[in-house]
Amino acid sequence: MTPISNAFVRAEHASLSERFYPLKSFVCDHCWLVQLEDFETPETHFHADYVYFSSFSDSWLAHARTFAEKAAARLGLDARSRVVEVGSNDGYLLQYFVQRGIPCLGVDPAANCAKAAWELRRVPTEVAFFGSKSATRLREQGGTADLIIANNVLAHVPDINDFVAGFKILLGERGIATFEFPHVLEMIRNVEFDTIYHEHYSYLSLLALEPLFARHGLRVIDVERLSTHGGSLRLYVAHDDRTDVLDSVKQLRREEVQAGLDRLATYETFGHRVRQLKRSLLRLLIELIEAGKSVAAYGAPAKGNTLLNYCGIGRDFISFTADRNVHKQGLLLPGTRIPVLAPDEIARRRPDYVLILPWNLRQEIVQQISQIPDWTGHFIIPVPEPVILDSRGNSDND
C-alpha cells in the first residue's frame, strides 16, 4: 500500500492522514502487457496542481533538443508542417520546434503546465486528455499532423486502446508518431521496481505493443534504444500500409523473446530480486545510522516515493531531500513525510551520505553536489543494488 506518488503533502497538512492504495503489477500471459491491478482515474494524477515540470532537468532538456533536431531533419519538417506533442508538460520539447519556426501544438491535462508552456516558451497547449474524441476535434480544427510525439505518456494511460486510436485519427497519411517509454526489459534486468507507481498504468515492450498498434491500423517501422529513465525505447510508428520496416524492429523482437519476456518465470524472478534489494538497502541504512552518520536524499521523483514507501524508509533514516523543482520545495513526500528543501541545504547541512532517488540522473546530480567546497560525503545509488560512491562519484571499491 502506498500513496499516490506525486500527491505531495503541504506542511500545514502534516497532521492529516493520507489515502493509501494497493500497488501491485500483473502480467498477461497472452499479450505480455504488464499493468497495475487497480487504476485510479487520470484526474487523480494530472490536475491543476501537478508538480512535475520536465524543464527542471538539464539532461532531459538536452535530450529534448537533440530529438527535435533529429526529427526535423529526418522528416523534413518546416513552416508548412504540423507537430503535436501529447503530454507536452511545460513545453520543454516543443520549444525547440517553435524556435525552428515549425507550427506545433501541445496537449496536456495539467492546466498549470499548459500555462507555463505558453508564458515561458510560447508553446500553445490544449488542456485535455488525449484520445479518439480529442484527436477528432484537433483534426477538425487544424488538420492532421506530420509528427505526433508521446514521450513517457503511453504508460500513463488507463484506456490504452482509445489513446492509440487517437493517433490513427490525427496522424497524416505519411506522418510518423514517436513513442518513448521505459523498456520493461531494462526494468527487469536492472531491478528498476521503483518505476512502478500509480501514475504508470502499463509497463511496455515491443512484444506487447505490436499487436496493440496493429489492432488500430498502425505499424512499428523503427526502434531506437535510449539511456533515459534507466533504459528506454523510442518507437517510430506509421499507418500500416507502410512497408519500410527497418531491421531494428526484428532485432528487438528477437532480443525480448531471448530475454524471456514471453515467460512467466522471468517476472517471478524479478519479484524475488526486488525483495533482495529492499533488504540490502535497509541493512545499509541501518548500519550507517547506528554508526552515527547523517543521511539525506536528493530529488523528489515519483520513483523515489515508491522506493521509500516500499522499503519503509522514513524520517528516522532520511532527514530531508533536496530538489531543484521550486514547486516541490516546502512540501512533504507522500507517505514518508520527508521534507523537500532547496539544493543549497546539502551545502549548509553537509550530510555524510546522500541517497540519490532519481538514479537515472546520477551523473548530473553528482556533478552538482561535487561542486560543494570541501564536501567529503558519499552518495548512495539504490538501483540495481545499493552501492556507495565517494564525493566525486567514484565507487568506494575502485
XYZ file of N, CA and C in Angstrom, residues 170-375:
618
model
N -5.417 11.248 -35.924
C -4.731 12.527 -36.096
C -3.513 12.450 -37.014
N -2.965 11.266 -37.204
C -1.720 11.132 -37.957
C -1.952 11.317 -39.454
N -1.097 12.138 -40.085
C -1.174 12.350 -41.523
C -0.844 11.090 -42.302
N -1.168 11.108 -43.589
C -1.011 9.922 -44.436
C 0.412 9.379 -44.415
N 1.405 10.254 -44.472
C 2.803 9.841 -44.430
C 3.460 10.272 -43.124
N 2.638 10.530 -42.126
C 3.146 11.013 -40.857
C 3.789 9.923 -40.015
N 4.489 10.355 -38.983
C 5.164 9.461 -38.045
C 4.746 9.840 -36.628
N 4.472 8.831 -35.822
C 4.259 9.024 -34.385
C 5.428 8.381 -33.652
N 5.977 9.089 -32.679
C 7.063 8.520 -31.881
C 6.588 8.330 -30.447
N 6.921 7.189 -29.902
C 6.558 6.852 -28.529
C 7.838 6.527 -27.766
N 8.096 7.263 -26.704
C 9.205 6.939 -25.802
C 8.633 6.422 -24.494
N 9.260 5.388 -23.957
C 8.802 4.829 -22.685
C 9.906 3.964 -22.092
N 9.943 3.843 -20.773
C 10.896 2.922 -20.152
C 10.624 1.493 -20.623
N 11.678 0.797 -20.992
C 11.555 -0.555 -21.524
C 11.428 -1.545 -20.372
N 10.382 -2.338 -20.381
C 10.176 -3.279 -19.279
C 11.335 -4.274 -19.188
N 12.002 -4.541 -20.293
C 13.160 -5.435 -20.257
C 14.266 -4.852 -19.389
N 14.534 -3.551 -19.523
C 15.550 -2.915 -18.689
C 15.087 -2.813 -17.239
N 13.794 -2.602 -17.027
C 13.259 -2.584 -15.668
C 13.544 -3.908 -14.968
N 13.366 -4.997 -15.691
C 13.589 -6.318 -15.114
C 15.081 -6.584 -14.937
N 15.859 -6.306 -15.956
C 17.303 -6.557 -15.881
C 17.960 -5.800 -14.733
N 17.557 -4.551 -14.541
C 18.225 -3.665 -13.589
C 17.436 -3.444 -12.306
N 16.419 -4.260 -12.074
C 15.616 -4.214 -10.847
C 15.074 -2.799 -10.601
N 14.584 -2.171 -11.644
C 14.076 -0.799 -11.545
C 12.617 -0.802 -11.081
N 12.359 -1.482 -9.973
C 10.995 -1.637 -9.484
C 10.371 -0.310 -9.090
N 11.221 0.676 -8.763
C 10.677 1.953 -8.303
C 10.016 2.747 -9.421
N 10.177 2.302 -10.671
C 9.444 2.945 -11.764
C 7.997 2.468 -11.819
N 7.633 1.574 -10.918
C 6.242 1.132 -10.797
C 5.540 2.036 -9.792
N 4.579 2.791 -10.253
C 3.762 3.614 -9.357
C 2.427 3.896 -10.022
N 1.482 4.428 -9.244
C 0.097 4.514 -9.708
C -0.072 5.342 -10.970
N 0.818 6.289 -11.186
C 0.740 7.139 -12.370
C 1.090 6.361 -13.635
N 1.820 5.255 -13.482
C 2.175 4.382 -14.601
C 1.245 3.172 -14.587
N 0.304 3.153 -15.479
C -0.639 2.042 -15.534
C -0.034 0.816 -16.220
N 0.865 1.038 -17.193
C 1.392 -0.055 -18.006
C 2.915 -0.012 -18.041
N 3.529 -1.188 -18.280
C 4.978 -1.340 -18.379
C 5.222 -2.102 -19.671
N 5.971 -1.493 -20.596
C 5.801 -1.788 -22.010
C 7.005 -2.457 -22.658
N 6.691 -3.240 -23.675
C 7.685 -3.908 -24.509
C 7.181 -3.889 -25.944
N 8.071 -4.192 -26.876
C 7.652 -4.310 -28.272
C 6.679 -5.467 -28.433
N 6.922 -6.569 -27.733
C 6.035 -7.726 -27.828
C 4.600 -7.367 -27.456
N 4.436 -6.524 -26.462
C 3.092 -6.140 -26.025
C 2.467 -5.100 -26.945
N 3.288 -4.233 -27.530
C 2.740 -3.093 -28.271
C 2.451 -3.385 -29.736
N 3.198 -4.266 -30.368
C 2.947 -4.524 -31.791
C 1.514 -4.976 -32.055
N 0.959 -5.911 -31.293
C -0.444 -6.287 -31.528
C -1.412 -5.136 -31.253
N -1.098 -4.296 -30.271
C -1.954 -3.151 -29.959
C -1.995 -2.175 -31.130
N -0.844 -1.823 -31.659
C -0.817 -0.905 -32.801
C -1.509 -1.522 -34.014
N -1.280 -2.806 -34.256
C -1.906 -3.470 -35.407
C -3.426 -3.430 -35.307
N -3.936 -3.539 -34.096
C -5.386 -3.502 -33.880
C -5.980 -2.179 -34.344
N -5.168 -1.136 -34.362
C -5.651 0.195 -34.733
C -5.079 0.677 -36.067
N -4.602 -0.259 -36.873
C -4.148 0.106 -38.210
C -2.828 0.843 -38.240
N -1.961 0.555 -37.285
C -0.652 1.197 -37.198
C 0.447 0.137 -37.167
N 1.667 0.551 -37.460
C 2.777 -0.398 -37.522
C 4.056 0.263 -37.021
N 4.833 -0.501 -36.254
C 6.155 -0.042 -35.818
C 7.126 -0.237 -36.975
N 7.804 0.855 -37.399
C 8.721 0.756 -38.536
C 10.183 0.957 -38.141
N 10.433 1.423 -36.924
C 11.814 1.615 -36.476
C 11.834 1.681 -34.956
N 12.970 1.323 -34.381
C 13.160 1.333 -32.928
C 14.527 1.924 -32.622
N 14.578 2.752 -31.594
C 15.852 3.254 -31.085
C 15.957 2.923 -29.605
N 17.157 2.561 -29.166
C 17.419 2.333 -27.745
C 17.906 3.646 -27.138
N 17.390 3.979 -25.965
C 17.746 5.218 -25.281
C 18.237 4.905 -23.876
N 19.078 5.778 -23.339
C 19.591 5.586 -21.979
C 18.694 6.225 -20.927
N 17.720 7.020 -21.348
C 16.882 7.746 -20.393
C 16.059 6.797 -19.529
N 15.790 7.245 -18.301
C 14.949 6.512 -17.349
C 15.429 5.078 -17.136
N 16.734 4.891 -17.128
C 17.270 3.571 -16.851
C 17.222 2.620 -18.024
N 16.866 3.103 -19.194
C 16.788 2.272 -20.399
C 15.413 2.349 -21.019
N 15.302 3.099 -22.106
C 14.002 3.324 -22.738
C 14.045 2.937 -24.207
N 12.870 2.917 -24.811
C 12.726 2.712 -26.246
C 12.070 3.933 -26.866
N 12.427 4.182 -28.109
C 11.680 5.139 -28.928
C 11.182 4.375 -30.151
N 9.873 4.233 -30.246
C 9.276 3.557 -31.392
C 8.821 4.590 -32.409
N 9.099 4.309 -33.678
C 8.576 5.109 -34.785
C 7.409 4.332 -35.383
N 6.239 4.930 -35.364
C 5.008 4.240 -35.751
C 4.352 4.985 -36.902
N 3.856 4.228 -37.887
C 3.204 4.810 -39.054
C 1.925 4.032 -39.345
N 1.168 4.480 -40.342
C -0.001 3.726 -40.778
C 0.457 2.373 -41.321
N -0.408 1.371 -41.220
C 0.016 0.002 -41.513
C 0.204 -0.307 -42.994
N 0.005 0.678 -43.874
C 0.314 0.437 -45.280
C 1.786 0.704 -45.594
N 2.528 1.162 -44.599
C 3.970 1.380 -44.792
C 4.691 0.036 -44.770
N 5.577 -0.171 -45.699
C 6.319 -1.432 -45.776
C 7.805 -1.255 -45.471
N 8.224 -0.023 -45.215
C 9.645 0.251 -44.987
C 10.027 0.021 -43.528
N 9.825 -1.211 -43.061
C 10.138 -1.571 -41.679
C 11.626 -1.909 -41.579
N 12.321 -1.274 -40.657
C 13.764 -1.458 -40.529
C 14.098 -2.703 -39.706
N 15.331 -3.184 -39.860
C 15.767 -4.396 -39.163
C 15.774 -4.225 -37.651
N 15.831 -2.980 -37.166
C 15.860 -2.739 -35.725
C 14.642 -3.327 -35.027
N 13.519 -3.388 -35.730
C 12.290 -3.925 -35.139
C 12.431 -5.430 -34.927
N 12.890 -6.124 -35.950
C 13.076 -7.569 -35.847
C 14.110 -7.911 -34.778
N 15.177 -7.140 -34.719
C 16.241 -7.404 -33.750
C 15.742 -7.262 -32.317
N 14.953 -6.237 -32.049
C 14.435 -6.045 -30.697
C 13.437 -7.133 -30.339
N 12.595 -7.500 -31.290
C 11.621 -8.561 -31.036
C 12.335 -9.848 -30.638
N 13.409 -10.167 -31.344
C 14.185 -11.369 -31.045
C 14.832 -11.268 -29.663
N 15.365 -10.101 -29.332
C 16.019 -9.915 -28.037
C 15.030 -10.084 -26.888
N 13.825 -9.558 -27.032
C 12.829 -9.676 -25.966
C 12.430 -11.128 -25.735
N 12.316 -11.894 -26.807
C 11.981 -13.314 -26.664
C 13.136 -14.058 -25.996
N 14.356 -13.782 -26.421
C 15.521 -14.443 -25.832
C 15.671 -14.106 -24.354
N 15.241 -12.903 -23.960
C 15.331 -12.481 -22.558
C 14.200 -13.042 -21.708
N 13.237 -13.690 -22.338
C 12.170 -14.335 -21.579
C 10.972 -13.468 -21.276
N 10.752 -12.402 -22.041
C 9.580 -11.563 -21.777
C 8.273 -12.257 -22.119
N 8.358 -13.418 -22.746
C 7.158 -14.210 -23.025
C 7.084 -15.440 -22.124
N 7.737 -15.351 -20.943
C 7.700 -16.450 -19.972
C 7.428 -15.900 -18.576
N 6.503 -16.509 -17.863
C 6.123 -16.028 -16.532
C 7.277 -16.098 -15.542
N 8.149 -17.087 -15.693
C 9.259 -17.259 -14.749
C 10.146 -16.016 -14.694
N 10.259 -15.301 -15.789
C 11.075 -14.086 -15.833
C 10.555 -13.047 -14.851
N 9.251 -12.904 -14.794
C 8.634 -11.902 -13.927
C 8.667 -12.343 -12.465
N 8.574 -13.646 -12.227
C 8.666 -14.156 -10.857
C 10.070 -13.936 -10.289
N 11.087 -14.140 -11.106
C 12.464 -13.898 -10.677
C 12.688 -12.426 -10.363
N 12.091 -11.556 -11.156
C 12.179 -10.114 -10.912
C 11.650 -9.774 -9.526
N 10.512 -10.331 -9.146
C 9.945 -10.074 -7.828
C 10.879 -10.497 -6.708
N 11.544 -11.616 -6.889
C 12.499 -12.095 -5.880
C 13.670 -11.122 -5.742
N 14.179 -10.606 -6.848
C 15.306 -9.670 -6.806
C 14.901 -8.343 -6.159
N 13.660 -7.931 -6.346
C 13.174 -6.703 -5.706
C 13.215 -6.849 -4.192
N 12.763 -7.977 -3.702
C 12.762 -8.200 -2.252
C 14.190 -8.240 -1.704
N 15.119 -8.789 -2.468
C 16.521 -8.792 -2.051
C 17.075 -7.371 -1.962
N 16.744 -6.535 -2.941
C 17.221 -5.151 -2.942
C 16.708 -4.402 -1.719
N 15.459 -4.606 -1.394
C 14.871 -3.940 -0.222
C 15.656 -4.273 1.037
N 15.943 -5.542 1.237
C 16.672 -5.952 2.440
C 18.087 -5.364 2.454
N 18.746 -5.352 1.302
C 20.114 -4.826 1.228
C 20.160 -3.338 1.539
N 19.214 -2.575 0.999
C 19.201 -1.130 1.228
C 18.908 -0.821 2.689
N 17.976 -1.538 3.275
C 17.656 -1.306 4.685
C 18.842 -1.642 5.581
N 19.533 -2.740 5.277
C 20.714 -3.105 6.079
C 21.766 -2.008 6.013
N 21.991 -1.469 4.820
C 22.986 -0.413 4.654
C 22.615 0.822 5.461
N 21.376 1.267 5.366
C 20.957 2.473 6.081
C 20.996 2.278 7.591
N 20.600 1.107 8.052
C 20.648 0.828 9.492
C 22.089 0.890 9.995
N 23.011 0.306 9.232
C 24.425 0.343 9.622
C 24.943 1.777 9.698
N 24.553 2.604 8.745
C 25.016 3.996 8.736
C 24.461 4.780 9.914
N 23.168 4.621 10.179
C 22.539 5.350 11.287
C 23.139 4.914 12.619
N 23.347 3.601 12.780
C 23.922 3.106 14.030
C 25.373 3.553 14.203
N 26.039 3.867 13.092
C 27.420 4.371 13.162
C 27.463 5.878 13.370
N 26.296 6.499 13.527
C 26.234 7.928 13.788
C 26.334 8.806 12.554
N 26.118 8.241 11.380
C 26.207 9.009 10.147
C 24.868 9.686 9.839
N 24.947 10.862 9.216
C 23.734 11.565 8.794
C 23.459 11.254 7.327
N 22.176 11.066 7.020
C 21.778 10.683 5.661
C 20.678 11.618 5.177
N 20.869 12.176 4.005
C 19.836 12.955 3.322
C 19.581 12.287 1.977
N 18.616 12.806 1.249
C 18.343 12.299 -0.095
C 18.422 13.457 -1.073
N 18.544 13.108 -2.343
C 18.468 14.133 -3.383
C 17.378 13.737 -4.362
N 16.509 14.713 -4.664
C 15.430 14.500 -5.616
C 14.128 14.139 -4.934
N 13.044 14.447 -5.638
C 11.707 14.087 -5.156
C 10.887 13.527 -6.311
N 11.449 12.540 -7.033
C 10.733 11.968 -8.170
C 9.691 10.966 -7.712
N 8.766 10.661 -8.590
C 7.748 9.665 -8.265
C 8.394 8.332 -7.919
N 9.441 7.953 -8.665
C 10.096 6.678 -8.404
C 10.667 6.633 -6.998
N 11.154 7.779 -6.516
C 11.698 7.820 -5.168
C 10.658 7.522 -4.115
N 9.438 7.962 -4.346
C 8.377 7.703 -3.375
C 7.976 6.237 -3.353
N 8.038 5.566 -4.500
C 7.824 4.118 -4.500
C 8.913 3.423 -3.701
N 10.156 3.792 -3.946
C 11.284 3.178 -3.245
C 11.165 3.358 -1.740
N 10.950 4.587 -1.300
C 10.924 4.878 0.132
C 9.753 4.193 0.824
N 8.574 4.260 0.219
C 7.401 3.669 0.858
C 7.468 2.147 0.872
N 7.928 1.538 -0.213
C 8.026 0.079 -0.247
C 9.051 -0.426 0.765
N 10.170 0.275 0.878
C 11.237 -0.165 1.781
C 11.008 0.270 3.226
N 10.023 1.127 3.469
C 9.770 1.593 4.826
C 10.818 2.571 5.317
N 11.329 3.407 4.415
C 12.375 4.375 4.757
C 11.728 5.734 4.978
N 11.735 6.192 6.230
C 11.112 7.465 6.567
C 12.103 8.420 7.196
N 11.589 9.334 8.013
C 12.433 10.384 8.593
C 13.378 9.851 9.667
N 13.163 8.626 10.120
C 14.119 8.036 11.052
C 15.413 7.628 10.335
N 15.368 7.563 9.002
C 16.567 7.295 8.202
C 17.039 8.540 7.444
N 16.097 9.248 6.837
C 16.399 10.366 5.936
C 15.890 11.657 6.562
N 16.778 12.618 6.810
C 16.358 13.855 7.474
C 15.621 14.798 6.530
N 16.022 14.821 5.261
C 15.363 15.681 4.272
C 15.796 15.236 2.885
N 15.108 15.722 1.870
C 15.555 15.545 0.496
C 15.605 16.908 -0.170
N 16.484 17.059 -1.155
C 16.655 18.335 -1.857
C 16.229 18.175 -3.310
N 15.589 19.199 -3.850
C 15.127 19.129 -5.239
C 15.147 20.521 -5.861
N 15.533 20.606 -7.136
C 15.600 21.890 -7.831
C 14.218 22.440 -8.176
N 13.232 21.578 -8.221
C 11.881 21.998 -8.609
C 11.269 22.847 -7.499
N 11.132 24.149 -7.756
C 10.618 25.056 -6.720
C 9.177 24.734 -6.354
N 8.463 24.042 -7.238
C 7.074 23.687 -6.959
C 6.973 22.565 -5.919
N 8.069 21.846 -5.686
C 8.084 20.778 -4.687
C 8.703 21.228 -3.364
N 9.524 22.252 -3.417
C 10.193 22.722 -2.204
C 9.173 23.229 -1.187
N 9.382 22.844 0.068
C 8.458 23.223 1.132
C 7.350 22.223 1.359
N 7.252 21.217 0.477
C 6.247 20.169 0.635
C 6.868 18.960 1.328
N 6.025 17.985 1.639
C 6.469 16.740 2.259
C 6.234 15.593 1.288
N 7.165 14.645 1.253
C 6.979 13.479 0.402
C 5.764 12.688 0.865
N 4.961 12.174 -0.063
C 3.785 11.398 0.330
C 4.182 10.121 1.062
N 3.454 9.827 2.107
C 3.707 8.608 2.867
C 4.779 8.765 3.914
N 5.975 9.096 3.507
C 7.101 9.178 4.441
C 7.171 10.515 5.165
N 6.565 11.555 4.605
C 6.555 12.918 5.161
C 7.964 13.508 5.300
N 8.893 13.064 4.490
C 10.227 13.659 4.463
C 10.130 15.034 3.805
N 10.678 16.092 4.420
C 10.558 17.435 3.841
C 11.424 17.607 2.592
N 10.877 18.344 1.618
C 11.602 18.662 0.387
C 12.149 20.081 0.514
N 13.468 20.217 0.433
C 14.121 21.514 0.597
C 14.891 21.882 -0.672
N 15.419 23.083 -0.709
C 16.215 23.535 -1.846
C 17.582 22.851 -1.829
N 18.224 22.695 -2.987
C 19.517 22.005 -3.050
C 20.612 22.628 -2.197
N 20.541 23.934 -1.929
C 21.619 24.540 -1.135
C 21.628 24.053 0.311
N 20.561 23.328 0.710
C 20.557 22.736 2.054
C 21.598 21.631 2.172
N 21.949 21.000 1.047
C 23.017 19.991 1.076
C 24.325 20.648 1.518
N 24.628 21.809 0.936
C 25.862 22.521 1.294
C 25.814 23.033 2.723
N 24.636 23.451 3.174
C 24.529 24.025 4.518
C 24.601 22.945 5.591
N 23.899 21.839 5.387
C 23.832 20.792 6.413
C 24.944 19.754 6.276
N 25.475 19.590 5.060
C 26.607 18.706 4.808
C 26.389 17.291 5.361
N 25.393 16.579 4.873
C 25.172 15.204 5.338
C 26.334 14.300 4.941
N 26.516 13.240 5.714
C 27.590 12.295 5.415
C 27.281 11.477 4.161
N 26.001 11.183 3.952
C 25.582 10.372 2.811
C 24.367 11.009 2.152
N 24.315 10.912 0.822
C 23.173 11.410 0.057
C 22.638 10.268 -0.800
N 21.412 9.873 -0.538
C 20.736 8.832 -1.315
C 20.130 9.484 -2.560
N 20.602 9.104 -3.734
C 20.108 9.698 -4.979
C 18.857 8.945 -5.423
N 17.715 9.595 -5.309
C 16.446 8.960 -5.665
C 16.229 8.902 -7.178
N 16.486 9.981 -7.939
C 16.411 9.865 -9.402
C 17.735 9.329 -9.947
N 17.990 8.038 -9.696
C 19.274 7.440 -10.025
C 19.584 7.524 -11.519
N 18.562 7.701 -12.355
C 18.802 7.844 -13.789
C 19.503 9.163 -14.125
N 19.495 10.103 -13.161
C 20.182 11.393 -13.340
C 21.422 11.486 -12.455
N 21.991 10.360 -12.099
C 23.068 10.335 -11.110
C 24.256 11.183 -11.536
N 24.629 11.150 -12.804
C 25.797 11.921 -13.243
C 25.555 13.417 -13.088
N 24.372 13.864 -13.480
C 24.032 15.281 -13.350
C 24.040 15.707 -11.888
N 23.477 14.859 -11.012
C 23.373 15.202 -9.592
C 24.738 15.159 -8.913
N 25.524 14.134 -9.201
C 26.867 14.043 -8.621
C 27.692 15.262 -9.016
N 27.581 15.677 -10.264
C 28.329 16.847 -10.720
C 27.915 18.102 -9.957
N 26.615 18.259 -9.706
C 26.127 19.424 -8.967
C 26.672 19.440 -7.540
N 26.515 18.316 -6.841
C 26.872 18.281 -5.423
C 28.384 18.262 -5.225
N 29.110 17.671 -6.154
C 30.566 17.606 -6.004
C 31.225 18.977 -6.079
N 30.462 19.988 -6.511
C 30.998 21.350 -6.562
C 31.011 22.019 -5.186
N 30.366 21.404 -4.191
C 30.347 21.982 -2.845
C 31.768 21.971 -2.274
N 32.301 23.105 -1.885
C 33.679 23.154 -1.379
C 33.870 22.276 -0.137
N 34.925 21.472 -0.170
C 35.350 20.671 0.987
C 34.306 19.657 1.446
N 33.341 19.315 0.588
C 32.384 18.272 0.988
C 33.014 16.911 0.724
